[in-house]
Short mmCIF file of C-alpha atoms and ligand atoms in Angstrom, two decimals:
data_model
loop_
_atom_site.label_atom_id
_atom_site.label_comp_id
_atom_site.label_asym_id
_atom_site.label_seq_id
_atom_site.Cartn_x
_atom_site.Cartn_y
_atom_site.Cartn_z
CA MET A 1 -23.07 -50.58 157.75
CA ASP A 2 -24.20 -54.06 157.66
CA SER A 3 -20.88 -54.51 156.46
CA ILE A 4 -18.84 -53.81 159.30
CA MET A 5 -20.72 -56.09 161.48
CA GLU A 6 -20.36 -59.26 159.03
CA ALA A 7 -16.89 -58.36 158.02
CA LYS A 8 -13.99 -60.69 159.66
CA LYS A 9 -11.17 -59.25 158.12
CA ILE A 10 -11.23 -55.58 158.08
CA THR A 11 -8.19 -53.30 156.44
CA VAL A 12 -8.50 -49.83 157.15
CA PHE A 13 -6.42 -47.22 155.11
CA SER A 14 -5.86 -44.07 157.39
CA GLY A 15 -4.42 -40.56 156.62
CA ALA A 16 -3.95 -37.06 158.28
CA GLY A 17 -8.13 -37.07 158.68
CA ILE A 18 -8.40 -39.26 161.39
CA SER A 19 -5.63 -37.36 163.26
CA THR A 20 -7.23 -34.07 163.25
CA GLU A 21 -9.43 -34.50 166.02
CA SER A 22 -6.24 -35.32 168.37
CA ASN A 23 -5.57 -31.62 167.32
CA LEU A 24 -2.53 -32.83 165.52
CA PRO A 25 -1.14 -30.62 162.72
CA ASP A 26 -2.21 -32.07 159.19
CA PHE A 27 1.56 -31.10 157.49
CA ARG A 28 0.16 -31.96 154.18
CA SER A 29 -2.62 -29.62 154.28
CA ARG A 30 -1.55 -26.76 156.40
CA ASN A 31 0.28 -24.94 153.91
CA GLY A 32 0.16 -27.57 151.58
CA LEU A 33 3.71 -28.52 152.77
CA TRP A 34 3.71 -32.17 151.83
CA THR A 35 2.47 -31.44 148.21
CA ASN A 36 3.79 -27.81 146.96
CA ASN A 37 6.36 -26.74 149.17
CA LYS A 38 10.01 -27.31 147.69
CA SER A 39 11.71 -26.42 150.70
CA PHE A 40 9.99 -28.69 152.93
CA GLU A 41 10.62 -31.19 150.18
CA SER A 42 14.32 -30.50 150.28
CA LEU A 43 14.61 -30.52 153.89
CA ILE A 44 13.11 -33.75 154.76
CA SER A 45 14.96 -35.49 152.36
CA LEU A 46 17.39 -38.43 152.44
CA SER A 47 19.87 -36.28 150.32
CA PHE A 48 20.06 -33.53 152.81
CA PHE A 49 20.20 -35.89 155.63
CA ARG A 50 23.32 -36.92 154.24
CA ARG A 51 24.58 -33.81 153.24
CA ASN A 52 24.24 -31.98 156.39
CA PRO A 53 22.83 -34.54 159.51
CA ILE A 54 23.04 -31.30 161.92
CA GLY A 55 21.09 -29.09 159.79
CA PHE A 56 18.74 -31.64 158.96
CA TRP A 57 17.88 -32.50 162.67
CA LYS A 58 17.41 -28.75 163.49
CA ALA A 59 14.94 -28.33 160.39
CA TYR A 60 13.34 -31.72 161.45
CA LYS A 61 12.47 -30.69 165.06
CA GLU A 62 11.00 -27.47 163.91
CA ILE A 63 8.58 -28.73 161.25
CA PHE A 64 7.20 -31.71 162.96
CA ALA A 65 7.26 -29.89 166.27
CA MET A 66 8.44 -32.86 167.79
CA LYS A 67 8.92 -31.61 171.44
CA LEU A 68 4.89 -31.44 171.62
CA LEU A 69 4.59 -35.13 170.19
CA ASN A 70 4.07 -36.84 173.23
CA GLN A 71 1.34 -34.61 174.03
CA TYR A 72 -1.12 -35.75 171.38
CA GLU A 73 -3.74 -38.54 172.45
CA PRO A 74 -5.81 -40.81 170.14
CA ASN A 75 -9.29 -39.97 169.40
CA ARG A 76 -12.69 -41.75 168.63
CA GLY A 77 -11.57 -42.54 165.29
CA HIS A 78 -8.36 -44.44 166.55
CA LEU A 79 -10.37 -45.95 169.33
CA PHE A 80 -13.24 -46.97 167.35
CA ILE A 81 -10.78 -49.35 165.40
CA THR A 82 -9.19 -50.82 168.41
CA ASP A 83 -12.80 -51.34 169.58
CA LEU A 84 -13.57 -53.26 166.36
CA GLN A 85 -10.14 -55.50 166.77
CA ASN A 86 -10.97 -56.02 170.76
CA LYS A 87 -14.56 -57.39 169.63
CA GLY A 88 -12.66 -60.38 167.71
CA LYS A 89 -12.69 -58.94 163.98
CA ASP A 90 -9.00 -58.96 162.54
CA VAL A 91 -8.13 -55.69 161.89
CA THR A 92 -5.13 -54.48 159.91
CA VAL A 93 -4.72 -50.70 159.62
CA ILE A 94 -2.57 -49.21 157.05
CA THR A 95 -1.53 -45.88 157.78
CA GLN A 96 0.12 -42.82 156.15
CA ASN A 97 0.24 -41.17 159.32
CA ILE A 98 3.62 -41.00 161.32
CA ASP A 99 2.16 -39.52 164.69
CA GLY A 100 2.03 -43.23 166.35
CA LEU A 101 -1.66 -42.84 167.74
CA HIS A 102 -3.01 -46.10 166.15
CA GLY A 103 -0.45 -47.82 168.19
CA LYS A 104 -1.00 -45.59 171.28
CA ALA A 105 -4.92 -46.37 170.82
CA GLY A 106 -3.93 -50.05 171.17
CA THR A 107 -4.58 -51.31 167.65
CA LYS A 108 -1.91 -54.20 167.08
CA LYS A 109 -1.74 -54.55 163.54
CA VAL A 110 -0.29 -51.08 162.21
CA PHE A 111 1.88 -51.06 158.77
CA GLU A 112 3.17 -47.20 159.10
CA VAL A 113 3.94 -47.20 155.52
CA HIS A 114 5.44 -43.47 155.86
CA GLY A 115 7.42 -44.74 159.30
CA THR A 116 7.00 -43.11 162.48
CA LEU A 117 8.20 -39.94 164.51
CA LYS A 118 8.36 -41.74 167.75
CA THR A 119 11.98 -43.43 167.00
CA ALA A 120 15.36 -42.96 165.31
CA GLU A 121 17.68 -45.56 164.47
CA CYS A 122 21.36 -45.74 163.96
CA PRO A 123 22.22 -46.27 160.58
CA LYS A 124 25.71 -47.75 161.40
CA CYS A 125 24.86 -50.50 164.06
CA GLY A 126 21.03 -50.38 164.09
CA THR A 127 20.43 -49.63 167.79
CA THR A 128 16.70 -47.76 167.97
CA TYR A 129 16.12 -44.63 170.12
CA ASP A 130 12.97 -43.36 171.50
CA LEU A 131 11.37 -39.94 171.42
CA ASP A 132 12.48 -39.09 174.72
CA TYR A 133 16.15 -39.45 173.74
CA ILE A 134 15.89 -37.71 170.41
CA ASN A 135 14.18 -34.65 172.30
CA GLU A 136 17.01 -34.51 174.84
CA HIS A 137 19.79 -34.33 172.17
CA GLU A 138 19.99 -31.40 169.48
CA THR A 139 21.27 -33.89 167.24
CA PRO A 140 20.84 -37.05 168.55
CA ARG A 141 23.81 -39.50 168.33
CA CYS A 142 24.30 -43.39 168.78
CA THR A 143 25.47 -44.31 172.55
CA ALA A 144 26.15 -48.09 171.50
CA VAL A 145 29.62 -49.52 172.13
CA LEU A 146 30.87 -51.26 169.22
CA LYS A 147 33.30 -54.33 169.38
CA ASN A 148 36.27 -52.60 169.35
CA ASN A 149 34.93 -50.91 172.49
CA LYS A 150 34.95 -47.42 170.92
CA LEU A 151 31.60 -45.46 171.25
CA CYS A 152 29.66 -45.50 167.87
CA HIS A 153 28.49 -42.21 168.20
CA PHE A 154 27.03 -42.02 164.72
CA ILE A 155 24.41 -39.42 164.35
CA LEU A 156 20.65 -41.17 164.14
CA LYS A 157 18.09 -41.18 161.08
CA PRO A 158 14.74 -40.76 161.87
CA ASP A 159 12.38 -43.55 161.30
CA VAL A 160 10.35 -41.38 159.09
CA VAL A 161 10.67 -42.03 155.65
CA LEU A 162 12.37 -39.40 154.03
CA PHE A 163 11.82 -37.59 150.21
CA GLY A 164 14.28 -40.34 148.90
CA ASP A 165 13.38 -43.12 151.03
CA SER A 166 11.05 -45.87 149.56
CA ILE A 167 7.97 -46.66 151.77
CA HIS A 168 7.80 -49.39 154.09
CA TYR A 169 5.54 -52.33 154.24
CA PHE A 170 3.88 -51.65 150.88
CA ASN A 171 4.08 -55.27 149.72
CA ASP A 172 2.63 -56.58 153.15
CA SER A 173 -0.10 -53.73 152.86
CA ILE A 174 -1.33 -54.90 149.36
CA GLU A 175 -1.27 -58.49 150.93
CA ALA A 176 -3.54 -57.74 153.91
CA ALA A 177 -5.85 -55.81 151.79
CA TYR A 178 -6.42 -58.76 149.21
CA GLN A 179 -7.16 -60.66 152.14
CA SER A 180 -9.87 -58.49 153.85
CA ASP A 181 -13.83 -58.89 153.42
CA LEU A 182 -13.85 -55.17 153.90
CA PHE A 183 -11.72 -52.37 152.90
CA MET A 184 -12.18 -48.93 154.72
CA VAL A 185 -10.44 -45.47 153.76
CA MET A 186 -10.47 -43.25 156.97
CA GLY A 187 -9.41 -39.54 156.53
CA SER A 188 -7.23 -39.75 153.24
CA SER A 189 -8.09 -37.87 150.09
CA LEU A 190 -5.66 -40.63 148.43
CA GLU A 191 -3.60 -37.90 146.95
CA VAL A 192 -0.17 -39.35 148.09
CA GLY A 193 1.43 -42.31 146.17
CA PRO A 194 2.53 -44.75 145.46
CA ILE A 195 0.19 -45.84 148.56
CA ASN A 196 -2.93 -44.45 146.82
CA SER A 197 -2.51 -47.43 144.30
CA ILE A 198 -3.64 -49.81 146.88
CA PRO A 199 -7.54 -48.63 146.94
CA GLN A 200 -7.33 -48.91 143.03
CA LEU A 201 -6.17 -52.45 143.18
CA ILE A 202 -8.70 -53.69 145.45
CA SER A 203 -11.39 -51.92 143.54
CA ALA A 204 -10.60 -54.86 140.93
CA THR A 205 -11.82 -57.65 143.37
CA GLU A 206 -15.23 -58.16 145.05
CA ILE A 207 -13.98 -56.75 148.48
CA PRO A 208 -16.62 -53.70 149.62
CA MET A 209 -15.06 -50.52 149.80
CA VAL A 210 -16.05 -47.43 152.11
CA LEU A 211 -14.64 -44.31 152.32
CA ILE A 212 -15.03 -41.88 154.80
CA ASN A 213 -13.51 -38.49 154.41
CA LYS A 214 -14.40 -34.64 154.55
CA GLU A 215 -13.76 -33.90 151.14
CA HIS A 216 -14.32 -35.66 147.85
CA THR A 217 -11.45 -37.64 146.35
CA LYS A 218 -10.72 -38.46 142.50
CA TYR A 219 -10.83 -42.02 143.03
CA ASP A 220 -14.46 -41.83 145.02
CA HIS A 221 -15.74 -44.00 141.79
CA LEU A 222 -13.90 -46.93 143.07
CA PHE A 223 -16.03 -46.96 146.31
CA ASP A 224 -19.55 -48.59 146.99
CA LEU A 225 -19.99 -46.39 149.92
CA CYS A 226 -18.73 -42.65 150.57
CA ILE A 227 -19.20 -40.59 153.70
CA TYR A 228 -18.26 -37.29 153.32
CA ALA A 229 -18.16 -36.20 157.39
CA GLY A 230 -15.55 -36.03 159.84
CA ILE A 231 -14.23 -39.40 161.27
CA GLY A 232 -15.33 -38.75 164.99
CA GLN A 233 -19.04 -37.72 164.26
CA THR A 234 -19.40 -40.79 161.47
CA VAL A 235 -17.82 -43.35 164.03
CA GLU A 236 -20.15 -42.28 166.54
CA GLN A 237 -23.15 -42.88 164.06
CA VAL A 238 -21.73 -46.08 162.85
CA LYS A 239 -21.37 -47.48 166.65
CA LYS A 240 -25.18 -46.58 167.40
CA ALA A 241 -26.08 -48.60 164.17
CA LEU A 242 -23.83 -51.94 165.37
ZN1 ZN B 301 25.40 -46.93 166.52
#
């Protein structure tokens, strides 16, 4: 754990495993949705949104239990990362999660590469809407007034990266990872591409790499240290050692 103490620029790569202690459902491992369920993949897709935005919003809200989203709180894992930042380390989080919990925990530099459940945007005029607005309307529409004095009224698109969308901040994430002096994976089984190519790129450098995950991954051999345990209990141990 000396590497955490000595590191000045830390990149954390986080996945669903960091949010399980917040009791958030893991959409991917629960029922294997992200990986196996074809109907899920076709519902949470750009083509379905374009074809049937009203049906899309209905399915989207059910699948992600949108009404419950505000009740989830960051846990020891998220707060540990914020703590490193507040102790003066330059911390960047690359997260696959769409729950917004890193931001809620106070971490400032967060690349949400798969987007966020917390907001939606008007595809026509670009106005952004928050979760309350999304939850208040069965099919959320834009309320902006356009130049011609007409209501925009376009159906919003969620800021989650849909199947068929490209991921966000890919190049920024790679750049941040290359500039760090510690690369730490927390709670990701590294199965989802293309973002799982980042640890592969970093393994070709001298940057120390640590993995904390409950299960083995197929990229374990890339890491200098692998800890197979829950995030919460691991960060408690690390805090004692720091
Ligand atoms: Zn609009």
